[in-house]
Coordinates of C-alpha atoms in Angstrom, one line a residue:
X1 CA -14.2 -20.7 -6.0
X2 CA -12.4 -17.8 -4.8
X3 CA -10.0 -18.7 -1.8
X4 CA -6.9 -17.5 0.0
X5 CA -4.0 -18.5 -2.2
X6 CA -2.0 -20.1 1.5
X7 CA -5.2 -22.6 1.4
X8 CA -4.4 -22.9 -2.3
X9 CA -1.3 -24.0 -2.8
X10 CA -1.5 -26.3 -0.2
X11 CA -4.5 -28.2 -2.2
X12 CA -2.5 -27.4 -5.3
X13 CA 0.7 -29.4 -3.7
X14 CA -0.8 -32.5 -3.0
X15 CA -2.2 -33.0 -6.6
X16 CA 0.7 -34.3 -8.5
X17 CA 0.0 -33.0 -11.9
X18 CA -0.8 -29.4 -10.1
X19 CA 2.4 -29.4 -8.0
X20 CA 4.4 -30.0 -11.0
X21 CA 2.9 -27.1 -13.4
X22 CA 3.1 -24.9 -9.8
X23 CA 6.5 -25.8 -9.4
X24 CA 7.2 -24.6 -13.3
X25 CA 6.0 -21.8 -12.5
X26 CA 8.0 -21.1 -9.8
X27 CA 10.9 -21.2 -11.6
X28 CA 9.9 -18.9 -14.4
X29 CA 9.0 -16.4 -10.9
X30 CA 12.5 -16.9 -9.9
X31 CA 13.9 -16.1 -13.4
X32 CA 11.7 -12.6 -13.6
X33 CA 12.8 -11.6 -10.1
X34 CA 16.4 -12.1 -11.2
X35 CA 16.1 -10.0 -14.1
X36 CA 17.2 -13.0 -16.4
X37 CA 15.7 -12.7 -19.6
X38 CA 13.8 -16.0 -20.6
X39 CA 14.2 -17.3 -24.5
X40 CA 11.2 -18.0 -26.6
X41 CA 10.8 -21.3 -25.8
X42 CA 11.4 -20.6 -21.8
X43 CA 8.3 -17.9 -22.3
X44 CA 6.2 -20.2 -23.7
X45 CA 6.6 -22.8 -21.3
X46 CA 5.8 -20.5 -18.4
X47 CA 2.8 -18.8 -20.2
X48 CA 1.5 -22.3 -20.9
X49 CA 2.0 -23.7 -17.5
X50 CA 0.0 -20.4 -15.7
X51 CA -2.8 -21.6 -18.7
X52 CA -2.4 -25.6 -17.8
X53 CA -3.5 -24.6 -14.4
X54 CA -7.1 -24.0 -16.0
X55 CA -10.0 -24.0 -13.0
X56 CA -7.6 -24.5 -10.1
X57 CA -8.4 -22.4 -7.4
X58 CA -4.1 -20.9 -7.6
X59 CA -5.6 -19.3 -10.4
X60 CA -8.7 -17.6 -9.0
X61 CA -7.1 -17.1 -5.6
X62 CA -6.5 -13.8 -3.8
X63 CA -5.2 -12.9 -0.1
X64 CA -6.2 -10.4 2.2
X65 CA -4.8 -7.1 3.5
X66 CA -4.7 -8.4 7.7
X67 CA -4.0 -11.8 6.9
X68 CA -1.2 -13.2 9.3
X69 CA 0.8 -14.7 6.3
X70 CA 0.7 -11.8 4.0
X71 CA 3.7 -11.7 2.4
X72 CA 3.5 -15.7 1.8
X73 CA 0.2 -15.5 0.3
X74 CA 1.3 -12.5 -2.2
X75 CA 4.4 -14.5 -3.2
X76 CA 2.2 -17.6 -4.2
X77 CA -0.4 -14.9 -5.9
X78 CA 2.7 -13.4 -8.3
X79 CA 4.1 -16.6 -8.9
X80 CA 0.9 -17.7 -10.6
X81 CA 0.1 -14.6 -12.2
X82 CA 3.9 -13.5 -13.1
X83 CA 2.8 -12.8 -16.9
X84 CA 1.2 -9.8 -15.3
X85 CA 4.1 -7.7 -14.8
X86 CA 5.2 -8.1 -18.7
X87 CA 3.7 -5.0 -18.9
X88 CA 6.5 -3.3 -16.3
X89 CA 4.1 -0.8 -14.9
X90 CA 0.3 -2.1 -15.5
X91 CA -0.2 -4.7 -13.0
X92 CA -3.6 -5.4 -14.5
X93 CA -5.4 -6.7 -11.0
X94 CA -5.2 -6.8 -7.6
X95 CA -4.3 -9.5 -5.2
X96 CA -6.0 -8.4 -2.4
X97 CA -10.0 -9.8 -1.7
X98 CA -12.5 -6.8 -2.3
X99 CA -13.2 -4.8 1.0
X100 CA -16.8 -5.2 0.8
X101 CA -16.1 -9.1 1.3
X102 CA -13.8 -8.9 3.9
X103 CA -14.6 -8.6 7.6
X104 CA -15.2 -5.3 9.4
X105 CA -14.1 -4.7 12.8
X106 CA -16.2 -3.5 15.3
X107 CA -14.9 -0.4 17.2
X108 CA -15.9 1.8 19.7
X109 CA -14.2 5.0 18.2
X110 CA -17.4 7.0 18.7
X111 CA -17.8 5.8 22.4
X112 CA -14.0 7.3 22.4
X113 CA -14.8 10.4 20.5
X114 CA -17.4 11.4 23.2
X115 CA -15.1 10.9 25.9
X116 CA -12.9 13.6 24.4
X117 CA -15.8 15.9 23.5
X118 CA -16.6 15.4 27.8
X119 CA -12.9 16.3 28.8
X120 CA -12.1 20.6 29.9
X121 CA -11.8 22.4 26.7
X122 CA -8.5 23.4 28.5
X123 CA -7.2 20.3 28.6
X124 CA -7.5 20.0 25.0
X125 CA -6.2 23.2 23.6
X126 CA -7.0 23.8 19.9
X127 CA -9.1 20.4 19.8
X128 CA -11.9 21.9 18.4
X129 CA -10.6 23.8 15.4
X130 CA -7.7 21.1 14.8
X131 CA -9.6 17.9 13.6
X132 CA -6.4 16.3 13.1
X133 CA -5.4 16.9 16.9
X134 CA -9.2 15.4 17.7
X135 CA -8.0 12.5 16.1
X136 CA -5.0 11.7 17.9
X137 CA -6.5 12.4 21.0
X138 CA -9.0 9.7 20.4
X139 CA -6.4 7.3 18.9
X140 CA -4.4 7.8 22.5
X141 CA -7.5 6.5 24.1
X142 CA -7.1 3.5 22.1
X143 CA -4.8 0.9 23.7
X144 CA -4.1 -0.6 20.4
X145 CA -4.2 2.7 18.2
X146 CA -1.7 4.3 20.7
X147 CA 0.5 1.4 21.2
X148 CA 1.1 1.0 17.0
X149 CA 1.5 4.7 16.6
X150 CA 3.6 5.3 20.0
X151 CA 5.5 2.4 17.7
X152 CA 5.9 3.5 15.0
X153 CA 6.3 7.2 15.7
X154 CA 9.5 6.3 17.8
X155 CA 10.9 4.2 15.2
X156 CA 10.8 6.8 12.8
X157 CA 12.0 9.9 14.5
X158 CA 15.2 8.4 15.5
X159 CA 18.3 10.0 14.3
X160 CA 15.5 13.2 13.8
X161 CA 17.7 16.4 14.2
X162 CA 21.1 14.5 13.8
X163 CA 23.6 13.1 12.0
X164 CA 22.2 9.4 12.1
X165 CA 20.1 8.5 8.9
X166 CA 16.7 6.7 10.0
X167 CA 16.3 3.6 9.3
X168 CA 13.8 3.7 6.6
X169 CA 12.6 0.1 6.1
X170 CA 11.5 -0.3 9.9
X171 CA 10.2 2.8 9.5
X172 CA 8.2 1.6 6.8
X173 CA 7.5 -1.7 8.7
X174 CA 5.7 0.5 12.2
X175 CA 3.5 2.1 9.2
X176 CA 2.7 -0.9 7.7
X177 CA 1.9 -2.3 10.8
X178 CA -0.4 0.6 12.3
X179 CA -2.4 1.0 8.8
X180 CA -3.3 -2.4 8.6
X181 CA -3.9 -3.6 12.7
X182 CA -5.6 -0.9 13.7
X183 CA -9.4 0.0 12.8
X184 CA -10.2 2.3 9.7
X185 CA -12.2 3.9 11.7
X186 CA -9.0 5.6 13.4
X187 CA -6.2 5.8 11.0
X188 CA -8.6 7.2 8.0
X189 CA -9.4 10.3 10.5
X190 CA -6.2 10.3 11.8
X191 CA -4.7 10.3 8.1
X192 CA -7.6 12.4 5.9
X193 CA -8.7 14.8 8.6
X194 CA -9.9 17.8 7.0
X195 CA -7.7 21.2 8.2
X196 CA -8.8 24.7 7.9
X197 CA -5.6 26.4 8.3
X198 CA -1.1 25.2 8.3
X199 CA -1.5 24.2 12.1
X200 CA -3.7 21.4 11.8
X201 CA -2.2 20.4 8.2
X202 CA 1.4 20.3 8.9
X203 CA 0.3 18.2 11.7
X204 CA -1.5 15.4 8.9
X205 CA 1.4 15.9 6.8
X206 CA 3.7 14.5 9.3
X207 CA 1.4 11.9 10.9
X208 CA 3.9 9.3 8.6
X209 CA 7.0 11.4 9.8
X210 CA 7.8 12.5 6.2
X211 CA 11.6 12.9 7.2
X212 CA 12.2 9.2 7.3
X213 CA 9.2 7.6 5.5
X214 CA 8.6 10.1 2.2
X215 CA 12.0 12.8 1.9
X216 CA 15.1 11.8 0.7
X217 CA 18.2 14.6 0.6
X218 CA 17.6 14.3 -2.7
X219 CA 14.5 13.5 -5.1
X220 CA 14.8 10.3 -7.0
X221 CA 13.6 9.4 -10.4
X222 CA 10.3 8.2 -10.0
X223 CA 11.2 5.0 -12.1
X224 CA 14.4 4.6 -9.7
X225 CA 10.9 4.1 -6.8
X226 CA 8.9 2.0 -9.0
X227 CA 11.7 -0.5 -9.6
X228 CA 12.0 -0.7 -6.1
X229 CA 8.1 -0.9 -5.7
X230 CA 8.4 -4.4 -8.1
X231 CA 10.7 -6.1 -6.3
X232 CA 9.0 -6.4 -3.4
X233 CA 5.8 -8.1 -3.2
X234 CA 3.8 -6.1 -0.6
X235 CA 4.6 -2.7 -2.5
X236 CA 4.1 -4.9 -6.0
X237 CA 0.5 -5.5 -4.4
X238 CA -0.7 -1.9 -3.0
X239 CA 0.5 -0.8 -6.2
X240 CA -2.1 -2.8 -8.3
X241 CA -4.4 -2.4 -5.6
X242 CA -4.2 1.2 -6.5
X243 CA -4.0 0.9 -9.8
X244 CA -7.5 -1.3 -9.8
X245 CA -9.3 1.1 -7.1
X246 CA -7.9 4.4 -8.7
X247 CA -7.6 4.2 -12.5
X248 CA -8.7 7.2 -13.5
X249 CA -11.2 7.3 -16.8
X250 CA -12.3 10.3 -18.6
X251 CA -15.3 8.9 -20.0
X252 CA -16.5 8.6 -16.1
X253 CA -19.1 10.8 -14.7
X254 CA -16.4 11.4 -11.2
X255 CA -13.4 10.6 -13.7
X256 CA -13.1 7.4 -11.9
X257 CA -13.9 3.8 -13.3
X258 CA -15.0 2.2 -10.1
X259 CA -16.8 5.1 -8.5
X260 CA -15.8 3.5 -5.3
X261 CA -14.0 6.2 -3.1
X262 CA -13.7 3.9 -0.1
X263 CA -12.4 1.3 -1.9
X264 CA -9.5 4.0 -3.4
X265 CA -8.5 5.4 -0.3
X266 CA -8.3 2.1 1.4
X267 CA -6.0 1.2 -2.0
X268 CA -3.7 4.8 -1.0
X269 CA -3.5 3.7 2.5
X270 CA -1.7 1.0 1.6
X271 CA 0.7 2.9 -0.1
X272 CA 1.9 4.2 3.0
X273 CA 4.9 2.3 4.1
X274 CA 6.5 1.0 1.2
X275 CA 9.1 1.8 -1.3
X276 CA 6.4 4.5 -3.1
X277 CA 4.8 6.1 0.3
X278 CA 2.8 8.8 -0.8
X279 CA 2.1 11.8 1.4
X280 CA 0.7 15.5 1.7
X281 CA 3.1 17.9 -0.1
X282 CA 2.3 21.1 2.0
X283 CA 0.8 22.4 4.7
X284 CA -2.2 24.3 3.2
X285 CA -3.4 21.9 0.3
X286 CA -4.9 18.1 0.0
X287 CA -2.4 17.5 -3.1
X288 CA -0.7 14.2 -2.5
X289 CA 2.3 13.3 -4.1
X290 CA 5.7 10.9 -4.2
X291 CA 9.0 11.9 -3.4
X292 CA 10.6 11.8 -6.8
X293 CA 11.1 13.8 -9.8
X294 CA 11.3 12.8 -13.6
X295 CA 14.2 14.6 -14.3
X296 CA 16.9 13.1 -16.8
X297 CA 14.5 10.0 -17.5
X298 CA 15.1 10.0 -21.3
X299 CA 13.2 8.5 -23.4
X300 CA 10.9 6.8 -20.6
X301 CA 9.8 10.8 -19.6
X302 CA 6.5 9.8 -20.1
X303 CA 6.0 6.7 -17.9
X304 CA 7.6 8.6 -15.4
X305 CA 4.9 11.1 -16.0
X306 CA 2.5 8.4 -16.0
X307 CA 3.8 7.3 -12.3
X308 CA 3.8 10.8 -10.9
X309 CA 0.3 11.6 -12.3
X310 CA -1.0 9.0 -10.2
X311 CA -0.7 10.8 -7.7
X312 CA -0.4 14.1 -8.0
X313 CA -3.7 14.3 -10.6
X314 CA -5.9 11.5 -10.3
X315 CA -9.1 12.4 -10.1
X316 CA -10.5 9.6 -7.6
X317 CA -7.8 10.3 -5.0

């Protein structure tokens, strides 16, 4: 049965025979993160132990996106399935439980959403035609929404107008944090709000402060981002969480294999804050895209491609 791979290992541990094929396999982890290449016989060995694990629930495990031990749990999840990433770029699943079986919060956005509609129109200027300016102002009457995004806001504006380079990685961390504590029902209208005119669009294009999270002075290779991505397992995971929820098939009706749209923009949300943050690339479009460019990639032009397309024309996003 299906289970949180924390719960998992911990059964897996106090089995003998298990903790030793588990243990195998952590070593093989080790060697991949490392960059060692492993000889024919090493290979073998770790392709058989992921196989000698047979109907243990390591193998069948998954974590989920608010768990408390996340990064622990995704750790234990690639260390099992570390064949996976042969491929380099086709991560082949996802870690992370389906949404539909994990728990919803309750929230009392709408309750908060009238109280805004109640306040003086003059108190509120532009709220009505700026639905991205609605949203904040019911995110602010959120303890939790405006606490994260007070958080996170400050973290990554510092050093804004300066000579002092942000600190990207806590950055990254305050937007991590805010996208996966506080309810959907907030940061998806706070993030996808639909705009009418630049105002209210350069205002969703910098709701993840693009000057620290998304632009570099200069655009790097979009394989330069993905090798970042793999190295660290939280972007390692949104990433095949995308790839899972957005894969993109011609033969599709939508041009989408799932035909779950929730399901891919919960898998793009998580995106944001890692190595590969998407965001908005102007103020008067909904085209999404990375920061990166696949100029002077060589002969790997056309992953790089592959990369950026994700993005910038996928059909489910």
């Amino acid at each position: 049965p299906s289970s949180d791979c924390v719960m998992a290992e911990q059964l897996c541990l106090s089995d003998s025979i298990c903790n030793a094929t588990y243990r195998t396999l952590e070593n093989c982890a080790q060697a991949k993160t490392r960059l060692l290449s492993l000889d024919h016989d090493s290979r073998v060995r770790c392709l058989n132990a992921e196989l000698d694990l047979g109907n243990s629930s390591l193998l069948h495990c998954k974590c989920h996106r608010r768990m408390k031990r996340q990064e622990h749990c995704l750790r234990i999840f690639w260390t099992v399935h570390s064949s996976m990433t042969d491929g380099y770029f086709n991560l082949e699943t996802s870690p992370y439980e389906n949404p539909a079986n994990e728990e919803h919060w309750k929230t009392d956005y709408n309750k908060l959403a009238a109280l805004v509609s109640g306040k003086n129109c003059s108190q509120l200027a532009g709220d009505a035609t700026n639905p991205c300016l609605r949203a904040t102002h019911v995110c602010n009457l959120s303890k939790k929404c405006f606490r994260l995004r007070t958080d996170y806001a400050s973290i990554c504006t510092k050093g804004a107008g300066s000579e002092d380079v942000c600190d990207r990685r806590k950055c990254h961390r305050g937007l991590r944090n805010f996208f996966e504590k506080v309810p959907e029902d907030f940061t998806k209208r706070i993030l996808f709000c639909p705009c009418q005119d630049e105002f209210c669009g350069e205002r969703r294009r910098k709701t993840i402060v693009p000057d620290c999270s998304f632009q570099y002075n200069t655009k790097p290779n979009c394989l330069w981002l993905l090798d970042s991505c793999l190295e660290d397992h939280i972007c390692k995971s949104r990433l095949a969480d995308f790839q899972q929820n957005c894969q993109p098939v011609d033969m599709s009706p939508d041009g989408c294999s799932l035909h779950n749209r929730a399901a891919c923009l919960q898998a793009y949300m998580g995106m944001i804050g890692t190595p590969m943050t998407p965001n908005y690339v102007s103020n008067s479009s909904v085209e999404v895209s990375l920061w990166c460019t696949c100029e002077n990639s060589g002969n790997q032009k056309e992953k790089c491609d592959q990369i950026l397309g994700m993005f910038e024309s996928n059909k489910c996003l």
